[in-house]
PDB file of C-alpha atoms in Angstrom:
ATOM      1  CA  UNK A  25       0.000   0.000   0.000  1.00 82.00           C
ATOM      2  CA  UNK A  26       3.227   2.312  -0.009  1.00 81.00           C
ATOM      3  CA  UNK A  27       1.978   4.077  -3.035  1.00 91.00           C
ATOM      4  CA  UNK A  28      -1.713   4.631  -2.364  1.00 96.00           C
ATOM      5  CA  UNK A  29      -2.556   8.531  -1.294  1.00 95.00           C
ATOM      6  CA  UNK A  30      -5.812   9.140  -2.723  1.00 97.00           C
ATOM      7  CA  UNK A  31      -9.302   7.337  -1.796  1.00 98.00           C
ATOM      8  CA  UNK A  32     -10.200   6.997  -5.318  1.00 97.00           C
ATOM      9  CA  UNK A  33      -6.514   4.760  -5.510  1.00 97.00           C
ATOM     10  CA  UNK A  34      -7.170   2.935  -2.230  1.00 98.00           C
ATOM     11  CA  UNK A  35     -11.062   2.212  -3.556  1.00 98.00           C
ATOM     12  CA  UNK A  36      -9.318   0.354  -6.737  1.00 98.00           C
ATOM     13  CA  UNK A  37      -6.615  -1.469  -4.665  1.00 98.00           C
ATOM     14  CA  UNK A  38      -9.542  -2.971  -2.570  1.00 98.00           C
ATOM     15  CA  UNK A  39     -11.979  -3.889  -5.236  1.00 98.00           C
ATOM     16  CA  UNK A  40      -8.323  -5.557  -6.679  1.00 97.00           C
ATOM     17  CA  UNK A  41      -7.089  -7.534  -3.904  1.00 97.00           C
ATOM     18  CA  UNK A  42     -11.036  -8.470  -2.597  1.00 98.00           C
ATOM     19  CA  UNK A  43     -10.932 -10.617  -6.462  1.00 97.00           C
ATOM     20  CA  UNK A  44      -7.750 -12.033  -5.963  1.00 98.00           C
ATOM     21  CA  UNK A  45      -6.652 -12.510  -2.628  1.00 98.00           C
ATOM     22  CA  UNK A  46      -6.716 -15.915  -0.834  1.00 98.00           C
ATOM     23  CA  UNK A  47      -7.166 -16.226   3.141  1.00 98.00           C
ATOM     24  CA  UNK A  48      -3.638 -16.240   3.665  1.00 98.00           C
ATOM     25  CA  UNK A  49      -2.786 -13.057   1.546  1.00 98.00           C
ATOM     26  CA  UNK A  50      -5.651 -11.349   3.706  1.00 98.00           C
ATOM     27  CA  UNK A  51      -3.734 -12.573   7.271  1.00 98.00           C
ATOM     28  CA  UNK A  52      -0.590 -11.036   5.447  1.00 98.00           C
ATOM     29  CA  UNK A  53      -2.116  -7.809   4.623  1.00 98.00           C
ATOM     30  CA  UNK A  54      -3.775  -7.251   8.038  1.00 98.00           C
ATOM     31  CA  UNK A  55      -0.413  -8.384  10.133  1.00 98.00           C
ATOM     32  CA  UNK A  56       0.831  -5.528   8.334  1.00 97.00           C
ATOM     33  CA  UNK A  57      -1.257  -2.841   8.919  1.00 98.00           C
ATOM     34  CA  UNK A  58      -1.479  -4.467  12.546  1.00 97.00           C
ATOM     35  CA  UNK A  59       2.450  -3.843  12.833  1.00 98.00           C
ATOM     36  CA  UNK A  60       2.318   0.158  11.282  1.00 97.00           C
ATOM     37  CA  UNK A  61      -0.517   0.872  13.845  1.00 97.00           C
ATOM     38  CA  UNK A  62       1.548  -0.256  16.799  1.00 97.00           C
ATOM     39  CA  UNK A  63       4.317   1.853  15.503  1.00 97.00           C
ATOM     40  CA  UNK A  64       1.797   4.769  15.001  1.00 96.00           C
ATOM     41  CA  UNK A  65       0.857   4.355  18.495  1.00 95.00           C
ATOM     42  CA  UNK A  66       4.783   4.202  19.830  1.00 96.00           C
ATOM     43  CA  UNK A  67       5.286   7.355  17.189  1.00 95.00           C
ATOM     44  CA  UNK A  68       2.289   9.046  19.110  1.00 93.00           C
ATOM     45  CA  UNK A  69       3.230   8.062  22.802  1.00 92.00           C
ATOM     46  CA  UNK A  70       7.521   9.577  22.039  1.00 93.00           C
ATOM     47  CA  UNK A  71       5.779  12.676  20.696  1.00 90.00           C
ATOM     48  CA  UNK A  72       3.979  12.925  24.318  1.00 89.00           C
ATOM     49  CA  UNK A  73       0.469  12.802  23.165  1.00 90.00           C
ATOM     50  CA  UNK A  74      -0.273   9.303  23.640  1.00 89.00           C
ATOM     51  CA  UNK A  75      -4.259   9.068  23.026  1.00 93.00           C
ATOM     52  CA  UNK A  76      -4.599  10.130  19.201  1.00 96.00           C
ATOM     53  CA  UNK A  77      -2.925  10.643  15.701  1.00 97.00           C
ATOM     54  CA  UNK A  78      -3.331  12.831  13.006  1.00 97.00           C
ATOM     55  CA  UNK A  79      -2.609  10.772   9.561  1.00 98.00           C
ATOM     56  CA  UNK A  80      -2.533  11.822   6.108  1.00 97.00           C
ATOM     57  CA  UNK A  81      -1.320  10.399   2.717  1.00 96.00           C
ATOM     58  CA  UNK A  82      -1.047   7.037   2.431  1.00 97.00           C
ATOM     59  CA  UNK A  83      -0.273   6.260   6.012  1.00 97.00           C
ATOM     60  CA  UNK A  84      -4.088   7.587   6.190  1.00 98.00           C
ATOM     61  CA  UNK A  85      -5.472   5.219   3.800  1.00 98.00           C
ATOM     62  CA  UNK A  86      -3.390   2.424   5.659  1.00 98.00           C
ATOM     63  CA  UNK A  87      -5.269   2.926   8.904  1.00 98.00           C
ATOM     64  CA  UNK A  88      -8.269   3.602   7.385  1.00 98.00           C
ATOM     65  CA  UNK A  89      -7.720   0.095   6.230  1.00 98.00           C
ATOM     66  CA  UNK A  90      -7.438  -1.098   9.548  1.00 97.00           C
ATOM     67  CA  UNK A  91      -9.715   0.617  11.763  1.00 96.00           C
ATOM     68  CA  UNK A  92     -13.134  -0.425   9.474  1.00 96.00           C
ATOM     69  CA  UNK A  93     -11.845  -3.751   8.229  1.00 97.00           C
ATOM     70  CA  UNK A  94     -12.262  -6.942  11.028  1.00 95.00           C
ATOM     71  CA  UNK A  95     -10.480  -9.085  10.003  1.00 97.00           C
ATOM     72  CA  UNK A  96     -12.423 -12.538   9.238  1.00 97.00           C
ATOM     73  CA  UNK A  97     -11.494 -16.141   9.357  1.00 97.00           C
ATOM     74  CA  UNK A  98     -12.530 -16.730   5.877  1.00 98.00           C
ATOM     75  CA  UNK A  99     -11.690 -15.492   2.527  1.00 98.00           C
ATOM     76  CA  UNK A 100     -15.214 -14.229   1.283  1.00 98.00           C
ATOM     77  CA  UNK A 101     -16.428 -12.533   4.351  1.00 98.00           C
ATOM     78  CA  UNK A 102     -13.192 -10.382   4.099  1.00 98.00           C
ATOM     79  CA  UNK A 103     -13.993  -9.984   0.085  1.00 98.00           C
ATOM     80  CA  UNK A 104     -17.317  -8.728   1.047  1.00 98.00           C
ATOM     81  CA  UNK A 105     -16.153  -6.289   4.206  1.00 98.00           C
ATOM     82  CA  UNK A 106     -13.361  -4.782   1.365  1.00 98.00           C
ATOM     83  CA  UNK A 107     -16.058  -4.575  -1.555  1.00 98.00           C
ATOM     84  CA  UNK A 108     -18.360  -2.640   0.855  1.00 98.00           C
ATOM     85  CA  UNK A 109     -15.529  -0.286   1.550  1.00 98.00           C
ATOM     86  CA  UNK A 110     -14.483   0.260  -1.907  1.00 98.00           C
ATOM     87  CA  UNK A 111     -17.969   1.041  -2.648  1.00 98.00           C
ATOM     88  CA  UNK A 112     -18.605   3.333   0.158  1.00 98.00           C
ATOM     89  CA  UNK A 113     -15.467   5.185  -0.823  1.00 98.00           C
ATOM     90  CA  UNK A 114     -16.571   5.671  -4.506  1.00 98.00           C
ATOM     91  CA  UNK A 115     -20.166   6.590  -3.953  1.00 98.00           C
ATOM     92  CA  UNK A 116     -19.689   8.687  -1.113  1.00 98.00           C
ATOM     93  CA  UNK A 117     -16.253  10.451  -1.745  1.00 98.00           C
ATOM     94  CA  UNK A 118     -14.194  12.790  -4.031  1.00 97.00           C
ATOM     95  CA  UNK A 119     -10.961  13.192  -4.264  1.00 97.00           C
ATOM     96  CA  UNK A 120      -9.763  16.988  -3.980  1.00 94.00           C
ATOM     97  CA  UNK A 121      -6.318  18.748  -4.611  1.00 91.00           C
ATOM     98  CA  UNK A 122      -7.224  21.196  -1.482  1.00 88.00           C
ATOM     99  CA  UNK A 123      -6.676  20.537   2.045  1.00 87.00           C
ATOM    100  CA  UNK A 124      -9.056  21.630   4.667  1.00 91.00           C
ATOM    101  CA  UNK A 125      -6.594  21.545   7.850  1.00 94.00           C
ATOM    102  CA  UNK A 126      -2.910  20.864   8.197  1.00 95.00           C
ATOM    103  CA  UNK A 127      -1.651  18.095  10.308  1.00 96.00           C
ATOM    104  CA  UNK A 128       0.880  21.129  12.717  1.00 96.00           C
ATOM    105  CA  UNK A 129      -2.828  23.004  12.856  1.00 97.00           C
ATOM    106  CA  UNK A 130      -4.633  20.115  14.438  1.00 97.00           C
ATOM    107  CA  UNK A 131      -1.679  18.923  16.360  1.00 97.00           C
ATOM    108  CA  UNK A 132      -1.647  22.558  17.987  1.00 97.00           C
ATOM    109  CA  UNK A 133      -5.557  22.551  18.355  1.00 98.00           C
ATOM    110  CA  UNK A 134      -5.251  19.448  20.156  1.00 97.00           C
ATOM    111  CA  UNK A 135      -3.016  20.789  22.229  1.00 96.00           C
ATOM    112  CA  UNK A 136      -5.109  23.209  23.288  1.00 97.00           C
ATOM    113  CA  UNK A 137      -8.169  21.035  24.048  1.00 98.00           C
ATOM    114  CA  UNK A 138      -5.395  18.672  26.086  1.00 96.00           C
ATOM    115  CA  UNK A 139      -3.910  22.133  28.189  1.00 97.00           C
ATOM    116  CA  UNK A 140      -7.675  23.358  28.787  1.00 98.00           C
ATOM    117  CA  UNK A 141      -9.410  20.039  29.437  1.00 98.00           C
ATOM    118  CA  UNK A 142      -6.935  17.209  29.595  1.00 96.00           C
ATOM    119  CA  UNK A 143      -8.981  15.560  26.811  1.00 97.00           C
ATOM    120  CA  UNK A 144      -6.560  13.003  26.068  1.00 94.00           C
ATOM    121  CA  UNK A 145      -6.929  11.612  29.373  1.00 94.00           C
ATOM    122  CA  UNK A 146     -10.433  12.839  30.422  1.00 95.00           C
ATOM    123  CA  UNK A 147     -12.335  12.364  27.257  1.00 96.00           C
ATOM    124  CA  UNK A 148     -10.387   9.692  25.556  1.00 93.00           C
ATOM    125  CA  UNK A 149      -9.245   7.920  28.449  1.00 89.00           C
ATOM    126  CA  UNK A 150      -8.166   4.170  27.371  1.00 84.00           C
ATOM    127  CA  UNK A 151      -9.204   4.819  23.460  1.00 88.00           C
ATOM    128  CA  UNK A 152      -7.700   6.086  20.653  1.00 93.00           C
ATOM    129  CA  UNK A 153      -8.597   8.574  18.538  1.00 96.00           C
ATOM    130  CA  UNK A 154      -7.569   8.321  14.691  1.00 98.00           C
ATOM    131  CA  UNK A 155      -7.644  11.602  13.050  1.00 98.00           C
ATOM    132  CA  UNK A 156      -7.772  11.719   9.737  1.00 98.00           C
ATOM    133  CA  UNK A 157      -6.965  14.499   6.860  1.00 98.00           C
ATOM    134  CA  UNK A 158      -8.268  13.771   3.539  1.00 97.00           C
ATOM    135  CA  UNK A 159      -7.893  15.731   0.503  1.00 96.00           C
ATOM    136  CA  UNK A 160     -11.637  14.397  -0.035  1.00 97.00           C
ATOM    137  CA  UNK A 161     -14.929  15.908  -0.246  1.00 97.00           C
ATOM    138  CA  UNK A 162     -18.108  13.332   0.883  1.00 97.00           C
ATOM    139  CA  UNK A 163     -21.281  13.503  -0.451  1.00 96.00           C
ATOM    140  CA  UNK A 164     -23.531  14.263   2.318  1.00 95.00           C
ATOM    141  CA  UNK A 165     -21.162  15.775   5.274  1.00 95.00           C
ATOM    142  CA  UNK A 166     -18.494  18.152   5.391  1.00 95.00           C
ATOM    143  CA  UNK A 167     -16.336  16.610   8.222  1.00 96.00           C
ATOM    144  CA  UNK A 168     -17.641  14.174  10.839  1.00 96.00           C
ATOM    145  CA  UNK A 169     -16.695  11.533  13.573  1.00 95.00           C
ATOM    146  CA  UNK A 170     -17.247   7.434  12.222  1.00 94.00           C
ATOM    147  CA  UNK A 171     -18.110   5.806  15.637  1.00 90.00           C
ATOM    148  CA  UNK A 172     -16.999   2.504  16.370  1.00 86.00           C
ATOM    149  CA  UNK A 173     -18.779  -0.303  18.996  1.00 80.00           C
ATOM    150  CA  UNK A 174     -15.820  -2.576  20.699  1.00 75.00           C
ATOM    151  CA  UNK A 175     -16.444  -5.818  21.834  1.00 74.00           C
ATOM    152  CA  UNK A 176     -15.695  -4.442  25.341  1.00 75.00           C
ATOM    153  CA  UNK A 177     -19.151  -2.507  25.041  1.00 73.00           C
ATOM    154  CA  UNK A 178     -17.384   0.734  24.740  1.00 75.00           C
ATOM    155  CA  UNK A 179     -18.004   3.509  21.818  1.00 79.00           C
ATOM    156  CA  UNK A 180     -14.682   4.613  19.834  1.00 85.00           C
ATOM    157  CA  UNK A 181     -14.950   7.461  17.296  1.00 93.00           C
ATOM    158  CA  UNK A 182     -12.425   8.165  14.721  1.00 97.00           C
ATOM    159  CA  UNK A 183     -12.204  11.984  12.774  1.00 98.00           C
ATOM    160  CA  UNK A 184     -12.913  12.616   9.674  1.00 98.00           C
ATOM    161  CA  UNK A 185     -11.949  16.125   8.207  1.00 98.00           C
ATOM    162  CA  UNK A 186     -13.047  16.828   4.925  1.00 97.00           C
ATOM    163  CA  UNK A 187     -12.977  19.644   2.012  1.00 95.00           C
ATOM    164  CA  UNK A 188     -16.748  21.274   3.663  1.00 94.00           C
ATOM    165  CA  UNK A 189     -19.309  21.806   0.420  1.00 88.00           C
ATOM    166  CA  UNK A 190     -22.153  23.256   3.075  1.00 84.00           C
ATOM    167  CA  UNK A 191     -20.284  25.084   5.871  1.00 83.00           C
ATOM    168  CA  UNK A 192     -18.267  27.461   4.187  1.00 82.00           C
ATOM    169  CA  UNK A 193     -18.303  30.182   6.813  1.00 88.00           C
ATOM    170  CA  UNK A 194     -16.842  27.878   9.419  1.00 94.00           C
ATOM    171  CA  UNK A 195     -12.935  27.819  10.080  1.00 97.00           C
ATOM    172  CA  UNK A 196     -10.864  24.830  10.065  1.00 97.00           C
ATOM    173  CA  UNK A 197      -9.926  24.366  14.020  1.00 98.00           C
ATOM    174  CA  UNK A 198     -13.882  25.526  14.238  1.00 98.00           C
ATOM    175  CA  UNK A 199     -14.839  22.700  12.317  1.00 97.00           C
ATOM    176  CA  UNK A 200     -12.298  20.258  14.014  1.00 98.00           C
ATOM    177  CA  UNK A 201     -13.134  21.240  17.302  1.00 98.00           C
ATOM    178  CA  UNK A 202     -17.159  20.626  16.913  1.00 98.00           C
ATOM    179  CA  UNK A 203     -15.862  16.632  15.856  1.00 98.00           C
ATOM    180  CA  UNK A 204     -13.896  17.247  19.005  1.00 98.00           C
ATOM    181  CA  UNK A 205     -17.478  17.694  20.625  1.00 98.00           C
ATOM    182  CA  UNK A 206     -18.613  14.855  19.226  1.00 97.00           C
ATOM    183  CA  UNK A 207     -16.104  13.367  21.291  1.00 97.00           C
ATOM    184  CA  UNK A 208     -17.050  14.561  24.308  1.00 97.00           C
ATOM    185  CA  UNK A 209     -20.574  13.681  23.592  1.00 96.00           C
ATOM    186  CA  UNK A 210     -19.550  10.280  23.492  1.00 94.00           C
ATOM    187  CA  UNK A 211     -17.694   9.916  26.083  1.00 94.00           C
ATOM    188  CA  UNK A 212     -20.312  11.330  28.410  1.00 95.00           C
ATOM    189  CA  UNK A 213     -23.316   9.028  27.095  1.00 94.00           C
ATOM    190  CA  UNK A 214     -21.845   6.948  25.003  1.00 90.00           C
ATOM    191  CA  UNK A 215     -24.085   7.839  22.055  1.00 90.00           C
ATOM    192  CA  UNK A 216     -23.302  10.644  19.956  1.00 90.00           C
ATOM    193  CA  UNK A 217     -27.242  11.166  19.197  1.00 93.00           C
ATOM    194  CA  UNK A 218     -27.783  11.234  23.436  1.00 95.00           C
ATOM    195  CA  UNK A 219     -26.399  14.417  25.096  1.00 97.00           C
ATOM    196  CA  UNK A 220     -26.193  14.747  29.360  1.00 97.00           C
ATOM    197  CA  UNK A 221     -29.394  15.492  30.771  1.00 96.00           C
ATOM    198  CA  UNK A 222     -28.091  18.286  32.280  1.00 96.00           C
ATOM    199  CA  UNK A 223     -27.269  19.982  29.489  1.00 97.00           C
ATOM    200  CA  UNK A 224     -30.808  21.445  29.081  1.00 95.00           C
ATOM    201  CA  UNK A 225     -30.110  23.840  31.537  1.00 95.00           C
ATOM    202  CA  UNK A 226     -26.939  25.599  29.138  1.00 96.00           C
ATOM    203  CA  UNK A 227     -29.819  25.708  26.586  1.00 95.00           C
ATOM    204  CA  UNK A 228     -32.861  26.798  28.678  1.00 95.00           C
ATOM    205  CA  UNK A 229     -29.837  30.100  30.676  1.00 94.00           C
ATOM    206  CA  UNK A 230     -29.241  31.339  26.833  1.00 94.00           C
ATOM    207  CA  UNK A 231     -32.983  30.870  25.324  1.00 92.00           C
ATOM    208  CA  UNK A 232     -32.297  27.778  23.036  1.00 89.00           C
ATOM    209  CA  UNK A 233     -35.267  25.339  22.791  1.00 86.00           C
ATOM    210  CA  UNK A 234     -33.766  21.735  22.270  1.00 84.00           C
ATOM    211  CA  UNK A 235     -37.287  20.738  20.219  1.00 79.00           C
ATOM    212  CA  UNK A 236     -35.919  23.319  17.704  1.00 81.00           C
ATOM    213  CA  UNK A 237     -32.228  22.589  17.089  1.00 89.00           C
ATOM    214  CA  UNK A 238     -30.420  19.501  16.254  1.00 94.00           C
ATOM    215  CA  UNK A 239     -28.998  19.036  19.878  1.00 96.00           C
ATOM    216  CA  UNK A 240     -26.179  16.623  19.664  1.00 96.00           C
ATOM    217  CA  UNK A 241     -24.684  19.435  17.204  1.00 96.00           C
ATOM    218  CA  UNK A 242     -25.316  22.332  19.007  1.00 96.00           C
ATOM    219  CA  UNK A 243     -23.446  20.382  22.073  1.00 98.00           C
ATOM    220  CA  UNK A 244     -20.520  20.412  19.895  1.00 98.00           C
ATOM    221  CA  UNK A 245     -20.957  23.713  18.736  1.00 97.00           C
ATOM    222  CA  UNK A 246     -20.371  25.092  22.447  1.00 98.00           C
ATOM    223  CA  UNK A 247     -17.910  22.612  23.308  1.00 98.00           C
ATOM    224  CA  UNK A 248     -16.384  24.585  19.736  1.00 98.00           C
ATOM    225  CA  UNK A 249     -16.978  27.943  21.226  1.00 98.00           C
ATOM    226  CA  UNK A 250     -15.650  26.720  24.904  1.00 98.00           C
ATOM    227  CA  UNK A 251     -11.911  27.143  23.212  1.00 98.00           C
ATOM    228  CA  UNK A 252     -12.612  29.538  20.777  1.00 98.00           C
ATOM    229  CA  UNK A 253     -12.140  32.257  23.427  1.00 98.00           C
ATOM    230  CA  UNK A 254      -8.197  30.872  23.787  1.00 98.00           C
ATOM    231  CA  UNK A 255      -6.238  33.713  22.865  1.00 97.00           C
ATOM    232  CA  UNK A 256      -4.785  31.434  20.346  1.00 96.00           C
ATOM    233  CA  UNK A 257      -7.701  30.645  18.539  1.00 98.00           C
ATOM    234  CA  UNK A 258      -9.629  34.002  18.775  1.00 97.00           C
ATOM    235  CA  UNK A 259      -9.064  34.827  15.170  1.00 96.00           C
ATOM    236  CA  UNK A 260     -10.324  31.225  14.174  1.00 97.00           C
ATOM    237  CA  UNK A 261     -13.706  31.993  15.952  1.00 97.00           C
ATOM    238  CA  UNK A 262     -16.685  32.050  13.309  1.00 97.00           C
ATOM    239  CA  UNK A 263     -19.302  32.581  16.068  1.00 96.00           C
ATOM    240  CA  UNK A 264     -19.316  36.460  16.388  1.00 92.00           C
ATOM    241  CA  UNK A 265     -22.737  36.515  16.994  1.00 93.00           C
ATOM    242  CA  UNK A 266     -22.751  34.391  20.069  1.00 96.00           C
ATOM    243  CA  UNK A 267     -22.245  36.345  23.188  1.00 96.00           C
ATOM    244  CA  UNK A 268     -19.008  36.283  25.047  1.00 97.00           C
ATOM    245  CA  UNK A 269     -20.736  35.342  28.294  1.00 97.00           C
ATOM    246  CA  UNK A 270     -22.259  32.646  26.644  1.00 97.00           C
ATOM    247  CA  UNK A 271     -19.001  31.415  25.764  1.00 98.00           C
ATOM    248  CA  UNK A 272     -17.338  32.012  29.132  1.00 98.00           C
ATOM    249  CA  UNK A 273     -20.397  30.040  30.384  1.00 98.00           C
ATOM    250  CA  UNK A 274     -20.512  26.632  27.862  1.00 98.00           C
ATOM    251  CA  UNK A 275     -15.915  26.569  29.614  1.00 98.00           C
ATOM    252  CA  UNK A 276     -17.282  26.455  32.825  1.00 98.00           C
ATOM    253  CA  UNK A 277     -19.900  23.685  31.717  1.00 98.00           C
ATOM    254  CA  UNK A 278     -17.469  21.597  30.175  1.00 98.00           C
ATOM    255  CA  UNK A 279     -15.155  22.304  32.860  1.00 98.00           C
ATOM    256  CA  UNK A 280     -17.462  20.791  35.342  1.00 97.00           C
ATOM    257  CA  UNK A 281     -18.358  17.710  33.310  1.00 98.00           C
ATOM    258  CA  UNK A 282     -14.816  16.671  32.140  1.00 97.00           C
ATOM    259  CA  UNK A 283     -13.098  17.651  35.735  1.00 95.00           C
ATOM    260  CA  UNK A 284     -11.159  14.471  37.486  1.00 88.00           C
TER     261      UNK A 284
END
């Protein structure tokens, strides 16, 4: 997979290999991409932020590879899990020449949410999060977290950031820190659809009615605006209409829900 960069070219390979692999080229395959992602992690724990990576290129498309495919004890249920892939990837996705965020601007937005909130260890905890920078536009979202259910019962989302076609006034670390949200939203319920209970009283103190609004998103939306105030991502912040005392009030929310 060394020279694979682009969905469209990983899409191919998969349809490729799904016709002509046997069971025993599949166990090669995923030993492989079983060995880069334990050097991913390693590569992730020396650079001291042990709970997620940002991967691009063709290292991308390797643990893309990895993190949807489970891997099967026989040949044609692993044809059929790569065939579904390949065919999500070319009905859903478009390969771009742009890219949306840089992998030093989501490292340092990271870092922020890590200095602020501890989210590695508060939000994350014992998972990992993948995230990913495509030059890739999908058909139906602009950027979004692909959640994951473990056999251990647990939820694990991976990131997804995309070229946007319908958001186009939002900012790159905006947009990355709403799937950061998402996150959050997980972690706290365990569904990304389910936000806490008590968050109807951040809604009901600034006048939002949850029947009206898509709630899971406006959840990440504040936990967004939370760290837009950082003096480091002020000019970043696309919600100028949104009072700063709303702001100041979603950090102290989040504050209170992610504290040890």
């Amino acid at each position: 997979m060394n020279e694979i960069r682009k969905l469209s070219e990983l899409a191919l390979y998969l349809k490729q290999i799904a016709e002509t692999y046997s069971q025993p080229d599949y166990e090669q395959l995923h030993q492989e991409l079983r060995a880069r992602y334990e050097q991913q992690i390693m590569e992730a724990f020396m650079d001291r932020h042990p709970g997620w990576s940002i991967v691009e290129g063709n290292l991308a498309c390797m643990m893309y590879l990895y993190r949807n495919w489970v891997f099967a004890e026989k040949a044609e249920e692993n044809a059929a899990q790569l065939k579904a892939l390949a065919n999500d990837l070319i009905e859903n996705y478009e390969d771009c020449e742009e890219k949306l965020l840089t992998a030093e601007l989501a490292a340092e937005t990271t870092g922020i949410a890590d200095r602020v909130y501890d989210f590695s260890h508060r939000v994350l905890k014992n998972q990992y999060l993948f995230i990913f920078l495509f030059q890739a536009r999908h058909k139906n979202e602009d950027s979004f977290c692909r959640c994951m259910n473990m056999t251990d019962g647990s939820v694990v989302a991976d990131i997804y950031m995309l070229i946007p076609h319908k958001d186009l006034e939002a900012t790159p670390q905006s947009m990355f820190l709403h799937e950061l949200g998402h996150c959050v939203n997980i972690a706290l319920t365990g569904n990304p659809e389910v936000v806490p209970e008590d968050f109807a009283l951040v809604t009901s103190l600034i006048g939002v009615n949850q029947d009206d609004c898509d709630v899971s998103e406006f959840f990440a939306h504040c936990f967004a605006m939370s760290l837009l105030i950082e003096p480091d991502l002020l000019k970043a912040d696309p919600f100028n209409m949104a009072p700063q005392n709303h702001k100041q009030m979603f950090r102290t929310y989040f504050e209170i829900k992610l504290a040890p």
